[in-house]
Coordinates of C-alpha atoms and ligand atoms in Angstrom, one line a residue:
M1 CA -20.7 -5.3 5.3
E2 CA -17.2 -4.9 3.6
D3 CA -16.7 -1.3 5.4
F4 CA -17.9 -2.8 8.9
L5 CA -15.6 -5.6 8.9
K6 CA -12.4 -3.1 7.7
I7 CA -13.0 -0.9 10.6
R8 CA -13.2 -4.1 12.6
S9 CA -10.2 -5.6 11.6
K10 CA -8.2 -2.9 11.4
K11 CA -8.1 -2.8 15.5
I12 CA -6.9 -6.4 15.4
F13 CA -4.5 -5.8 12.7
L14 CA -3.1 -3.0 14.5
N15 CA -2.8 -4.5 17.6
L16 CA -1.3 -8.0 16.5
T17 CA 1.1 -5.7 13.8
E18 CA 2.4 -3.9 17.1
K19 CA 3.1 -7.0 18.9
Y20 CA 5.0 -8.4 16.1
A21 CA 6.9 -5.6 15.2
Q22 CA 8.3 -5.0 18.4
L23 CA 9.4 -8.8 18.8
V24 CA 10.9 -9.0 15.3
G25 CA 12.8 -5.1 16.4
V26 CA 11.6 -2.9 13.6
K27 CA 9.0 0.1 13.3
F28 CA 6.0 0.3 10.8
N29 CA 4.5 3.6 9.2
K30 CA 0.8 2.1 9.2
I31 CA -1.4 -0.5 7.9
T32 CA -4.6 -0.5 5.6
I33 CA -7.2 -2.9 5.2
R34 CA -7.6 -3.7 1.4
K35 CA -9.9 -6.3 -0.6
Q36 CA -7.2 -8.2 -2.7
E37 CA -7.7 -11.0 -5.1
T38 CA -4.2 -12.7 -4.8
R39 CA -2.2 -11.3 -1.6
W40 CA -2.8 -11.7 2.0
G41 CA -0.7 -8.7 2.7
S42 CA 2.2 -6.8 1.3
C43 CA 4.3 -4.3 2.3
S44 CA 6.3 -1.4 1.4
Q45 CA 9.9 -0.2 1.9
N46 CA 8.8 2.5 3.7
G47 CA 6.5 0.9 6.2
N48 CA 3.3 0.6 5.0
I49 CA 1.8 -3.0 5.4
S50 CA -1.2 -3.8 3.9
Y51 CA -3.7 -7.0 4.7
N52 CA -6.2 -8.6 2.9
V53 CA -9.6 -7.9 4.5
K54 CA -10.3 -11.7 3.5
L55 CA -8.3 -13.0 6.5
M56 CA -10.8 -12.0 9.0
C57 CA -12.1 -15.3 7.6
A58 CA -9.2 -17.0 9.0
P59 CA -8.8 -18.7 12.4
M60 CA -6.3 -16.2 14.6
E61 CA -3.1 -18.1 14.3
I62 CA -3.4 -17.6 10.3
I63 CA -3.9 -14.0 11.1
E64 CA -0.9 -13.8 13.2
Y65 CA 1.2 -16.0 10.8
V66 CA 0.8 -13.0 7.5
I67 CA 1.2 -10.2 9.8
L68 CA 4.7 -11.9 11.2
H69 CA 5.4 -12.5 7.6
E70 CA 4.6 -8.8 6.7
V71 CA 6.5 -7.3 9.5
M72 CA 9.7 -9.7 8.8
H73 CA 9.9 -7.7 5.2
L74 CA 11.0 -4.6 7.0
R75 CA 14.0 -6.5 8.5
H76 CA 14.5 -8.7 5.2
F77 CA 13.2 -7.0 2.0
N78 CA 13.3 -10.6 0.0
H79 CA 12.4 -14.1 0.7
S80 CA 16.0 -14.9 1.6
T81 CA 17.4 -17.8 4.2
A82 CA 17.6 -15.2 6.9
F83 CA 13.8 -14.4 6.4
W84 CA 12.4 -17.5 6.8
E85 CA 14.6 -18.3 9.5
N86 CA 14.2 -15.3 11.5
I87 CA 10.0 -16.3 10.8
K88 CA 10.6 -19.9 12.4
M89 CA 12.6 -18.5 15.6
I90 CA 9.4 -16.2 16.6
M91 CA 6.8 -18.9 15.4
P92 CA 8.3 -22.7 14.5
D93 CA 5.3 -24.3 13.1
Y94 CA 4.9 -21.1 11.1
K95 CA 4.5 -23.9 7.7
K96 CA 1.4 -25.6 9.1
R97 CA 0.1 -21.7 8.9
M98 CA 1.3 -21.3 5.3
D99 CA 0.0 -24.5 4.3
Y100 CA -3.2 -23.7 5.9
L101 CA -3.3 -20.7 3.9
K102 CA -2.9 -22.4 0.2
Q103 CA -5.3 -25.3 1.0
F104 CA -8.2 -23.2 2.2
G105 CA -7.4 -19.6 1.5
H106 CA -9.5 -19.9 -1.4
N107 CA -12.4 -20.5 0.8
F108 CA -12.5 -17.1 2.4
I109 CA -15.1 -15.2 0.3
I110 CA -16.0 -11.9 1.4
Ligands
LIG201 ZN1 6.6 -12.0 1.7

């Protein structure tokens, strides 16, 4: 089940990562889908992004928020004010999506 989800989710995550990388104006290297306990995604300085397979339990707008968040780290490798301002420019309701993750994220069980 988990492998099946990883393969299916990779296509969705890849398409959306390409979309948001274009919007933000950055290039990424590759994405991986992993099962992680505490993080929704991570991003390394060499442009590799990983996403938590558990996000497949989340509504699409929540998935998009996590993807935009990680893609934005390719521009700002921190959580500076500029980072959040840039997120807000592309996704004005990002806070609502963040709150959703905080509130319901622990219910995503695979
Ligand atoms: Zn972050």
